[in-house]
mmCIF file of C-alpha atoms and ligand atoms in Angstrom:
data_model
loop_
_atom_site.group_PDB
_atom_site.id
_atom_site.type_symbol
_atom_site.label_atom_id
_atom_site.label_comp_id
_atom_site.label_asym_id
_atom_site.label_seq_id
_atom_site.Cartn_x
_atom_site.Cartn_y
_atom_site.Cartn_z
ATOM 1 C CA MET I 260 3.900 16.925 -14.524
ATOM 2 C CA ARG I 261 1.849 19.479 -12.594
ATOM 3 C CA ILE I 262 -0.980 18.442 -10.281
ATOM 4 C CA ALA I 263 -3.700 20.443 -8.553
ATOM 5 C CA ILE I 264 -4.932 18.810 -5.364
ATOM 6 C CA GLY I 265 -7.818 19.810 -3.148
ATOM 7 C CA SER I 266 -10.046 18.370 -0.475
ATOM 8 C CA ASP I 267 -12.601 19.169 2.158
ATOM 9 C CA HIS I 268 -11.797 18.611 5.847
ATOM 10 C CA ALA I 269 -12.464 14.859 5.571
ATOM 11 C CA GLY I 270 -9.899 14.519 2.815
ATOM 12 C CA TYR I 271 -7.277 16.780 4.353
ATOM 13 C CA GLN I 272 -4.998 14.116 5.883
ATOM 14 C CA LEU I 273 -5.032 12.009 2.744
ATOM 15 C CA LYS I 274 -4.352 15.102 0.654
ATOM 16 C CA ARG I 275 -1.213 15.865 2.701
ATOM 17 C CA LEU I 276 -0.082 12.257 2.463
ATOM 18 C CA ILE I 277 -0.527 12.178 -1.326
ATOM 19 C CA MET I 278 1.325 15.484 -1.648
ATOM 20 C CA ASP I 279 4.279 13.976 0.259
ATOM 21 C CA HIS I 280 4.058 10.800 -1.802
ATOM 22 C CA LEU I 281 4.216 12.766 -5.071
ATOM 23 C CA TYR I 282 6.869 15.155 -3.782
ATOM 24 C CA LYS I 283 9.161 12.168 -3.185
ATOM 25 C CA GLN I 284 8.725 11.270 -6.847
ATOM 26 C CA GLY I 285 9.589 14.809 -7.939
ATOM 27 C CA ILE I 286 6.003 15.618 -8.910
ATOM 28 C CA ALA I 287 4.860 19.137 -8.126
ATOM 29 C CA CYS I 288 1.504 19.475 -6.388
ATOM 30 C CA GLU I 289 -0.363 22.748 -6.051
ATOM 31 C CA ASP I 290 -2.542 22.719 -2.924
ATOM 32 C CA TYR I 291 -5.980 24.273 -3.505
ATOM 33 C CA GLY I 292 -7.210 23.751 0.087
ATOM 34 C CA ALA I 293 -8.916 23.103 2.397
ATOM 35 C CA PRO I 294 -6.430 24.751 4.752
ATOM 36 C CA ASN I 295 -6.849 22.206 7.556
ATOM 37 C CA GLY I 296 -8.676 19.093 8.589
ATOM 38 C CA ILE I 297 -10.192 20.604 11.711
ATOM 39 C CA ASP I 298 -12.771 23.089 10.489
ATOM 40 C CA ALA I 299 -15.672 21.543 8.604
ATOM 41 C CA ALA I 300 -15.362 22.690 5.023
ATOM 42 C CA SER I 301 -17.584 22.165 2.011
ATOM 43 C CA TYR I 302 -16.013 20.140 -0.777
ATOM 44 C CA VAL I 303 -17.597 22.439 -3.368
ATOM 45 C CA PRO I 304 -15.167 25.414 -3.497
ATOM 46 C CA PHE I 305 -12.118 23.173 -3.292
ATOM 47 C CA GLY I 306 -13.393 20.854 -6.000
ATOM 48 C CA GLN I 307 -14.223 23.882 -8.124
ATOM 49 C CA ALA I 308 -10.721 25.310 -7.616
ATOM 50 C CA VAL I 309 -9.072 22.041 -8.669
ATOM 51 C CA ALA I 310 -11.333 21.783 -11.716
ATOM 52 C CA ASN I 311 -10.638 25.355 -12.788
ATOM 53 C CA ALA I 312 -6.879 24.774 -12.471
ATOM 54 C CA VAL I 313 -7.189 21.826 -14.855
ATOM 55 C CA ILE I 314 -9.412 23.654 -17.347
ATOM 56 C CA SER I 315 -7.212 26.749 -17.363
ATOM 57 C CA GLY I 316 -4.195 24.614 -18.266
ATOM 58 C CA ALA I 317 -2.329 25.600 -15.090
ATOM 59 C CA VAL I 318 -1.927 21.894 -14.302
ATOM 60 C CA ASP I 319 -2.058 18.600 -16.165
ATOM 61 C CA TYR I 320 -4.338 16.733 -13.759
ATOM 62 C CA GLY I 321 -6.399 17.280 -10.648
ATOM 63 C CA ILE I 322 -6.792 15.155 -7.543
ATOM 64 C CA ALA I 323 -9.935 15.846 -5.539
ATOM 65 C CA ILE I 324 -10.638 14.243 -2.167
ATOM 66 C CA CYS I 325 -13.546 14.214 0.259
ATOM 67 C CA GLY I 326 -14.850 11.616 2.710
ATOM 68 C CA THR I 327 -16.458 9.372 0.131
ATOM 69 C CA GLY I 328 -15.152 11.052 -3.012
ATOM 70 C CA LEU I 329 -18.763 11.439 -4.109
ATOM 71 C CA GLY I 330 -19.436 15.097 -3.383
ATOM 72 C CA ILE I 331 -16.152 16.332 -4.783
ATOM 73 C CA SER I 332 -16.348 14.182 -7.925
ATOM 74 C CA MET I 333 -19.900 15.418 -8.567
ATOM 75 C CA THR I 334 -18.690 18.975 -8.035
ATOM 76 C CA THR I 335 -15.712 18.779 -10.373
ATOM 77 C CA ASN I 336 -17.861 17.159 -13.049
ATOM 78 C CA LYS I 337 -20.070 20.271 -13.046
ATOM 79 C CA ILE I 338 -17.206 22.198 -14.651
ATOM 80 C CA LYS I 339 -17.187 22.098 -18.443
ATOM 81 C CA GLY I 340 -14.357 19.984 -19.770
ATOM 82 C CA ILE I 341 -13.794 18.009 -16.587
ATOM 83 C CA ARG I 342 -13.916 14.233 -16.651
ATOM 84 C CA ALA I 343 -13.530 13.284 -13.010
ATOM 85 C CA ALA I 344 -13.270 9.616 -12.085
ATOM 86 C CA LEU I 345 -13.948 8.363 -8.571
ATOM 87 C CA CYS I 346 -11.677 5.334 -8.232
ATOM 88 C CA VAL I 347 -11.479 2.744 -5.463
ATOM 89 C CA ASN I 348 -8.768 0.573 -6.980
ATOM 90 C CA GLU I 349 -5.831 0.722 -9.401
ATOM 91 C CA TYR I 350 -7.758 -0.953 -12.223
ATOM 92 C CA MET I 351 -10.374 1.797 -12.227
ATOM 93 C CA ALA I 352 -7.611 4.405 -12.187
ATOM 94 C CA ARG I 353 -5.867 2.825 -15.185
ATOM 95 C CA MET I 354 -9.105 2.551 -17.125
ATOM 96 C CA ALA I 355 -10.125 6.087 -16.206
ATOM 97 C CA ARG I 356 -7.045 7.338 -18.046
ATOM 98 C CA GLN I 357 -6.821 4.769 -20.869
ATOM 99 C CA HIS I 358 -10.493 4.662 -21.816
ATOM 100 C CA ASN I 359 -12.140 7.772 -20.419
ATOM 101 C CA ASN I 360 -9.309 10.303 -20.612
ATOM 102 C CA ALA I 361 -10.120 11.388 -17.058
ATOM 103 C CA ASN I 362 -8.443 14.637 -16.085
ATOM 104 C CA VAL I 363 -9.405 14.562 -12.403
ATOM 105 C CA LEU I 364 -8.955 11.642 -10.017
ATOM 106 C CA ALA I 365 -11.423 11.677 -7.130
ATOM 107 C CA LEU I 366 -10.755 9.709 -3.952
ATOM 108 C CA GLY I 367 -12.732 8.935 -0.823
ATOM 109 C CA ALA I 368 -10.518 9.275 2.227
ATOM 110 C CA ARG I 369 -13.014 7.292 4.325
ATOM 111 C CA VAL I 370 -13.239 4.576 1.683
ATOM 112 C CA VAL I 371 -9.677 3.734 0.680
ATOM 113 C CA GLY I 372 -6.712 3.417 3.017
ATOM 114 C CA PRO I 373 -3.624 5.582 2.567
ATOM 115 C CA ALA I 374 -1.453 2.930 0.876
ATOM 116 C CA LEU I 375 -4.167 1.998 -1.599
ATOM 117 C CA ALA I 376 -4.878 5.668 -2.268
ATOM 118 C CA CYS I 377 -1.222 6.259 -3.186
ATOM 119 C CA SER I 378 -1.243 3.210 -5.486
ATOM 120 C CA ILE I 379 -4.395 4.526 -7.152
ATOM 121 C CA VAL I 380 -2.724 7.899 -7.700
ATOM 122 C CA ASP I 381 0.377 6.226 -9.175
ATOM 123 C CA ALA I 382 -1.737 4.065 -11.488
ATOM 124 C CA PHE I 383 -3.736 7.084 -12.669
ATOM 125 C CA LEU I 384 -0.670 9.213 -13.400
ATOM 126 C CA ALA I 385 1.195 6.391 -15.157
ATOM 127 C CA GLU I 386 -1.377 5.849 -17.896
ATOM 128 C CA ASP I 387 -2.098 7.660 -21.146
ATOM 129 C CA PHE I 388 -5.366 7.944 -23.014
ATOM 130 C CA GLU I 389 -5.723 5.489 -25.890
ATOM 131 C CA ALA I 390 -6.302 8.299 -28.346
ATOM 132 C CA GLY I 391 -7.573 7.802 -31.869
ATOM 133 C CA GLY I 392 -9.498 4.576 -31.351
ATOM 134 C CA ARG I 393 -12.941 3.545 -30.144
ATOM 135 C CA HIS I 394 -12.437 5.219 -26.781
ATOM 136 C CA GLN I 395 -11.726 8.508 -28.530
ATOM 137 C CA VAL I 396 -15.070 8.206 -30.294
ATOM 138 C CA ARG I 397 -16.849 7.739 -26.952
ATOM 139 C CA VAL I 398 -15.063 10.587 -25.210
ATOM 140 C CA ASP I 399 -15.843 12.839 -28.197
ATOM 141 C CA GLU I 400 -19.464 11.726 -27.886
ATOM 142 C CA MET I 401 -19.410 12.757 -24.213
ATOM 143 C CA THR I 402 -17.940 16.117 -25.163
ATOM 144 C CA ARG I 403 -20.697 16.696 -27.728
ATOM 145 C CA LEU I 404 -23.310 15.928 -25.082
ATOM 146 C CA GLU I 405 -21.577 18.322 -22.728
ATOM 147 C CA ASN I 406 -21.474 21.063 -25.360
ATOM 148 C CA GLN I 407 -25.197 20.636 -25.950
ATOM 149 C CA ASN I 408 -26.040 20.895 -22.264
ATOM 150 C CA PHE I 409 -23.435 23.106 -20.568
ATOM 151 C CA LYS I 410 -24.462 26.578 -21.579
ATOM 152 C CA ILE I 411 -22.022 28.590 -19.482
ATOM 153 C CA ASP I 412 -19.176 30.298 -21.292
ATOM 154 C CA PRO I 413 -16.077 28.374 -20.087
ATOM 155 C CA GLU I 414 -14.202 31.688 -19.731
ATOM 156 C CA ALA I 415 -16.744 32.805 -17.148
ATOM 157 C CA GLN I 416 -15.819 29.880 -14.907
ATOM 158 C CA HIS I 417 -12.488 31.484 -14.079
ATOM 159 C CA ASP I 418 -13.972 34.766 -12.780
HETATM 160 C C1 RB5 C 132 -18.158 15.240 5.057
HETATM 161 O O1 RB5 C 132 -18.656 14.762 6.271
HETATM 162 C C2 RB5 C 132 -18.617 14.348 3.922
HETATM 163 O O2 RB5 C 132 -19.983 14.490 3.706
HETATM 164 C C3 RB5 C 132 -17.859 14.684 2.659
HETATM 165 O O3 RB5 C 132 -16.496 14.586 2.897
HETATM 166 C C4 RB5 C 132 -18.127 13.810 1.460
HETATM 167 O O4 RB5 C 132 -18.046 12.467 1.777
HETATM 168 C C5 RB5 C 132 -19.329 14.133 0.683
HETATM 169 O O5 RB5 C 132 -19.578 13.618 -0.422
#
């Protein structure tokens, strides 16, 4: 499994911790910044980079972290094809995969502690989408809405 991970400065420490946590499980994590937790950094370019890695197929899932998880989840959800879920517990993470087929997990480093954050990541990565049933119908419905409203050529997002 390949993971793209990115954060702003507020999410930097948690990003490093999650990378270590996944490394110990043999899961490869590609770090899309920010480069450190010292210099104030907008969550937008790092969220965008994680989202583009997911959409391009370079990775299976993205993990996007900022202080609250709000800014970076909003950002990643601006990219066509991204279903980012901001989760504060394991139940939300499981449902985000099973019911919503989320492809990005967003976390708030100032909201959840490090141990809970790692459990949320594990729960998210352990679940599969319940494809073919009622949840598929709803996700397809979301995709239709997206196709009606996102007018940018998805190829252009990678430029
Ligand atoms: C940075 O101070 C903070 O605003 C950011 O990490 C995030 O919480 C925004 O949504």
